[in-house]
Coordinates of N, CA, C and O in Angstrom, one line a residue:
D15 N 138.3 182.0 125.0 CA 137.2 182.7 124.3 C 135.9 182.4 124.9 O 135.6 181.3 125.3
E16 N 135.1 183.4 124.9 CA 133.7 183.3 125.4 C 132.8 182.7 124.3 O 132.9 183.1 123.1
V17 N 131.9 181.8 124.7 CA 131.0 181.3 123.7 C 129.9 182.3 123.5 O 129.4 182.5 122.4
F18 N 129.4 182.9 124.6 CA 128.4 183.9 124.5 C 129.0 185.3 124.8 O 129.6 185.4 125.8
S19 N 128.7 186.3 124.0 CA 129.2 187.6 124.3 C 128.1 188.5 124.8 O 127.0 188.3 124.3
S20 N 128.4 189.4 125.6 CA 127.4 190.3 126.1 C 127.2 191.4 125.1 O 128.1 191.7 124.3
S21 N 126.0 192.0 125.1 CA 125.7 193.1 124.2 C 125.0 194.2 125.0 O 124.3 193.9 126.0
T22 N 125.1 195.4 124.5 CA 124.4 196.5 125.1 C 123.1 196.8 124.3 O 122.4 197.8 124.6
G23 N 122.8 196.0 123.3 CA 121.6 196.2 122.5 C 120.3 196.0 123.3 O 120.4 195.4 124.4
P24 N 119.2 196.4 122.8 CA 117.9 196.2 123.5 C 117.6 194.7 123.6 O 117.9 193.9 122.7
I25 N 116.9 194.3 124.7 CA 116.4 193.0 124.8 C 115.1 192.9 124.1 O 114.2 193.7 124.2
R26 N 114.9 191.8 123.3 CA 113.7 191.6 122.5 C 112.8 190.6 123.3 O 113.4 189.8 124.1
R27 N 111.5 190.7 123.1 CA 110.6 189.8 123.8 C 110.0 188.8 122.8 O 109.7 189.1 121.7
M28 N 109.8 187.5 123.3 CA 109.3 186.5 122.4 C 108.3 185.6 123.2 O 108.6 185.2 124.3
A29 N 107.1 185.4 122.7 CA 106.1 184.6 123.3 C 106.5 183.2 123.2 O 106.8 182.7 122.1
T30 N 106.6 182.5 124.3 CA 107.0 181.1 124.4 C 106.1 180.3 125.3 O 105.5 180.9 126.2
A31 N 106.2 179.0 125.2 CA 105.4 178.1 126.1 C 106.2 176.9 126.3 O 107.2 176.6 125.6
G32 N 105.8 176.1 127.3 CA 106.5 174.9 127.6 C 107.4 175.0 128.8 O 107.9 176.1 129.1
G33 N 107.8 173.9 129.4 CA 108.7 173.8 130.5 C 110.0 174.4 130.2 O 110.7 175.0 131.0
G34 N 110.5 174.1 129.0 CA 111.8 174.6 128.6 C 111.9 176.1 128.5 O 112.9 176.7 128.7
A35 N 110.7 176.8 128.3 CA 110.7 178.2 128.2 C 111.1 178.8 129.6 O 111.7 179.9 129.7
C36 N 110.6 178.2 130.7 CA 111.0 178.7 132.0 C 112.4 178.2 132.4 O 113.2 179.0 132.9
K37 N 112.7 177.0 132.1 CA 114.0 176.4 132.4 C 115.2 177.2 131.8 O 116.2 177.4 132.4
F38 N 115.0 177.5 130.5 CA 116.1 178.1 129.7 C 116.0 179.6 129.6 O 116.7 180.2 128.8
A39 N 115.0 180.3 130.3 CA 114.8 181.7 130.1 C 116.1 182.5 130.4 O 116.5 183.4 129.6
P40 N 116.9 182.2 131.5 CA 118.1 183.0 131.7 C 119.1 182.8 130.6 O 119.8 183.7 130.2
L41 N 119.2 181.6 130.0 CA 120.2 181.3 129.0 C 119.8 182.2 127.7 O 120.6 182.8 127.1
F42 N 118.5 182.2 127.4 CA 118.0 183.0 126.2 C 118.4 184.5 126.5 O 118.8 185.1 125.5
Q43 N 118.1 184.9 127.7 CA 118.4 186.4 128.0 C 119.8 186.7 127.9 O 120.2 187.7 127.3
D44 N 120.7 185.9 128.5 CA 122.1 186.1 128.6 C 122.8 186.0 127.2 O 123.6 186.8 126.8
A45 N 122.4 184.9 126.5 CA 123.1 184.6 125.2 C 122.6 185.3 124.0 O 123.3 185.8 123.2
L46 N 121.2 185.5 124.0 CA 120.6 186.1 122.8 C 119.9 187.4 123.1 O 119.4 188.0 122.1
R47 N 119.9 187.9 124.3 CA 119.3 189.1 124.7 C 117.8 189.1 124.3 O 117.2 190.0 123.7
V48 N 117.2 187.9 124.6 CA 115.8 187.7 124.3 C 115.1 187.3 125.6 O 115.5 186.4 126.3
E49 N 114.0 188.1 125.9 CA 113.2 187.8 127.1 C 112.1 186.9 126.7 O 111.3 187.2 125.8
L50 N 112.0 185.7 127.3 CA 110.9 184.8 127.0 C 109.7 185.1 127.8 O 109.7 185.2 129.0
V51 N 108.6 185.4 127.1 CA 107.3 185.8 127.8 C 106.4 184.5 127.8 O 106.1 184.1 126.7
P52 N 106.1 184.0 129.0 CA 105.3 182.8 129.0 C 103.9 183.0 128.6 O 103.3 184.0 129.0
V53 N 103.4 182.0 127.9 CA 101.9 182.0 127.5 C 101.4 180.6 127.8 O 102.2 179.7 127.8
K54 N 100.1 180.5 127.9 CA 99.6 179.1 128.1 C 99.6 178.4 126.8 O 99.0 178.8 125.8
E55 N 100.3 177.3 126.8 CA 100.6 176.6 125.5 C 99.3 176.1 124.8 O 99.1 176.3 123.6
L56 N 98.4 175.4 125.5 CA 97.2 174.9 124.8 C 96.4 176.0 124.3 O 95.8 175.9 123.2
S57 N 96.2 177.1 125.1 CA 95.5 178.2 124.6 C 96.1 178.8 123.3 O 95.4 179.1 122.3
A58 N 97.4 178.9 123.2 CA 98.1 179.4 122.0 C 97.9 178.4 120.8 O 97.7 178.9 119.7
V59 N 97.9 177.1 121.1 CA 97.7 176.1 120.0 C 96.2 176.3 119.5 O 96.0 176.3 118.3
V60 N 95.3 176.4 120.4 CA 93.9 176.5 119.9 C 93.7 177.9 119.2 O 93.0 177.9 118.1
D61 N 94.3 178.9 119.7 CA 94.1 180.2 119.0 C 94.8 180.2 117.6 O 94.2 180.7 116.7
G62 N 95.9 179.5 117.5 CA 96.6 179.3 116.2 C 95.7 178.5 115.2 O 95.6 178.8 114.1
L63 N 95.1 177.4 115.8 CA 94.2 176.6 114.9 C 93.0 177.4 114.4 O 92.7 177.3 113.3
L64 N 92.5 178.2 115.3 CA 91.3 179.0 114.9 C 91.7 180.1 113.9 O 91.0 180.4 112.9
L65 N 92.9 180.7 114.0 CA 93.5 181.6 113.1 C 93.6 181.0 111.7 O 93.2 181.5 110.7
L66 N 94.2 179.8 111.7 CA 94.4 179.1 110.4 C 93.0 178.7 109.8 O 92.8 178.8 108.6
S67 N 92.1 178.3 110.6 CA 90.7 178.0 110.2 C 90.1 179.2 109.5 O 89.4 179.0 108.5
N68 N 90.3 180.4 110.0 CA 89.7 181.6 109.4 C 90.3 181.9 108.1 O 89.7 182.7 107.3
H69 N 91.4 181.3 107.7 CA 92.1 181.5 106.4 C 92.0 180.3 105.6 O 92.9 180.1 104.7
R70 N 91.1 179.4 105.9 CA 91.1 178.1 105.1 C 90.8 178.2 103.6 O 91.0 177.4 102.9
H71 N 90.2 179.4 103.3 CA 90.0 179.6 101.8 C 91.3 179.7 101.0 O 91.3 179.5 99.8
L72 N 92.4 179.9 101.8 CA 93.7 179.9 101.1 C 94.4 178.5 101.2 O 95.5 178.3 100.8
A73 N 93.6 177.5 101.6 CA 94.1 176.1 101.7 C 94.6 175.5 100.4 O 94.4 176.1 99.3
A74 N 95.3 174.4 100.5 CA 95.9 173.8 99.3 C 94.9 173.4 98.3 O 93.7 173.1 98.6
S75 N 95.3 173.4 97.1 CA 94.5 172.9 96.0 C 95.6 172.4 95.0 O 96.8 172.3 95.2
K76 N 95.1 171.9 93.8 CA 96.0 171.4 92.8 C 97.0 172.5 92.4 O 98.2 172.2 92.1
D77 N 96.5 173.7 92.4 CA 97.4 174.8 92.0 C 98.3 175.4 93.1 O 99.2 176.0 92.8
N78 N 97.9 175.1 94.3 CA 98.6 175.5 95.5 C 98.9 174.3 96.4 O 98.0 174.1 97.3
P79 N 100.0 173.6 96.3 CA 100.2 172.4 97.0 C 100.6 172.6 98.5 O 100.6 171.7 99.3
N80 N 100.8 173.9 98.9 CA 101.2 174.1 100.3 C 99.9 174.2 101.1 O 99.0 175.0 100.9
S81 N 99.8 173.3 102.1 CA 98.6 173.2 102.9 C 98.9 173.3 104.4 O 99.9 172.9 104.9
D82 N 97.9 173.9 105.1 CA 98.0 173.9 106.6 C 97.8 172.6 107.2 O 98.4 172.2 108.2
L83 N 97.0 171.8 106.5 CA 96.6 170.4 107.0 C 97.2 169.4 106.0 O 96.9 169.5 104.8
F84 N 97.9 168.4 106.5 CA 98.4 167.4 105.6 C 98.6 166.1 106.4 O 98.6 166.1 107.6
T85 N 98.8 165.0 105.6 CA 99.2 163.8 106.2 C 100.4 163.3 105.4 O 100.8 163.9 104.4
L86 N 101.1 162.2 105.8 CA 102.2 161.7 105.1 C 101.9 160.3 104.5 O 101.2 159.5 105.2
D87 N 102.3 160.1 103.3 CA 102.1 158.8 102.7 C 103.2 157.8 103.2 O 104.1 158.2 104.0
D88 N 103.2 156.6 102.7 CA 104.2 155.6 103.1 C 105.7 156.0 102.8 O 106.6 155.5 103.4
N89 N 105.8 156.9 101.8 CA 107.2 157.3 101.4 C 107.6 158.6 102.1 O 108.7 159.1 101.9
G90 N 106.7 159.1 103.0 CA 107.1 160.3 103.7 C 106.7 161.6 103.0 O 107.1 162.7 103.5
D91 N 106.1 161.5 101.9 CA 105.7 162.7 101.1 C 104.4 163.2 101.7 O 103.5 162.5 102.1
S92 N 104.2 164.6 101.8 CA 103.0 165.1 102.3 C 101.9 165.2 101.3 O 102.1 165.4 100.1
I93 N 100.7 164.9 101.8 CA 99.5 164.9 101.0 C 98.5 166.0 101.7 O 98.2 165.8 102.8
P94 N 98.1 167.0 100.9 CA 97.2 168.0 101.5 C 95.9 167.4 101.9 O 95.4 166.5 101.2
L95 N 95.3 167.9 103.0 CA 94.0 167.5 103.4 C 93.1 168.7 103.5 O 93.5 169.8 103.8
P96 N 91.8 168.5 103.2 CA 90.9 169.6 103.3 C 90.5 169.9 104.8 O 90.7 169.0 105.6
W97 N 90.1 171.1 105.1 CA 89.7 171.4 106.4 C 88.4 170.6 106.7 O 87.5 170.6 105.8
P98 N 88.2 170.1 107.9 CA 86.9 169.4 108.2 C 85.8 170.4 108.3 O 85.9 171.5 108.7
T99 N 84.6 169.9 107.8 CA 83.4 170.7 107.9 C 82.3 169.8 108.6 O 82.1 168.7 108.1
P100 N 81.8 170.2 109.7 CA 82.1 171.4 110.5 C 83.4 171.2 111.3 O 83.9 170.1 111.5
L101 N 84.0 172.3 111.7 CA 85.3 172.2 112.4 C 85.1 171.7 113.9 O 86.0 171.1 114.4
F102 N 83.9 172.0 114.4 CA 83.7 171.6 115.8 C 82.6 170.5 115.8 O 81.8 170.5 115.0
P103 N 82.7 169.6 116.8 CA 83.7 169.5 117.8 C 85.0 168.9 117.3 O 85.0 168.3 116.2
L104 N 86.0 169.1 118.0 CA 87.3 168.6 117.6 C 88.2 168.3 118.8 O 87.9 168.7 119.9
I105 N 89.2 167.5 118.6 CA 90.1 167.1 119.6 C 91.5 167.6 119.3 O 92.0 167.4 118.1
V106 N 92.1 168.4 120.2 CA 93.4 168.9 120.0 C 94.4 168.1 120.8 O 94.2 168.0 122.0
V107 N 95.5 167.6 120.2 CA 96.5 166.9 120.9 C 97.8 167.7 120.7 O 98.2 167.9 119.6
N108 N 98.4 168.0 121.8 CA 99.7 168.8 121.7 C 100.7 168.0 122.5 O 100.6 167.7 123.7
I109 N 101.8 167.7 121.9 CA 102.9 167.0 122.6 C 104.1 167.9 122.7 O 104.6 168.4 121.7
G110 N 104.5 168.3 123.9 CA 105.5 169.2 124.1 C 106.9 168.7 123.8 O 107.1 167.5 123.9
S111 N 107.8 169.6 123.5 CA 109.1 169.2 123.1 C 110.2 170.1 123.8 O 111.3 170.1 123.4
G112 N 109.8 170.9 124.7 CA 110.8 171.8 125.3 C 110.3 173.2 125.3 O 109.4 173.7 126.0
V113 N 110.9 174.0 124.4 CA 110.5 175.4 124.2 C 109.7 175.6 122.9 O 110.2 175.3 121.8
S114 N 108.5 176.1 123.0 CA 107.7 176.3 121.9 C 107.7 177.8 121.6 O 107.4 178.6 122.5
I115 N 108.2 178.2 120.4 CA 108.2 179.7 120.1 C 106.9 179.9 119.3 O 106.7 179.3 118.3
L116 N 106.1 180.8 119.8 CA 104.8 181.1 119.2 C 104.8 182.4 118.6 O 105.4 183.4 119.0

């Protein structure tokens, strides 16, 4: 039996970043019929951060515990954090893990 079956359906495109995106591109295309489109990872992270920042009025409150920014307490429970004011200057740290789907 084949693990991956071929399909005649259209190939979908997905923005991805990281070394794994290049390394595994043929596997994604053959197995899932998905073309991985490379983007610059840090630029995508910064753009995403700015997008979230523009919607910070939707950030967590007591009535809305889901937050874009959070920390973990000693028990591993998430605690919402407010967006910093001012937002700039800031330091962005990104640790890669293979394939980032953006």
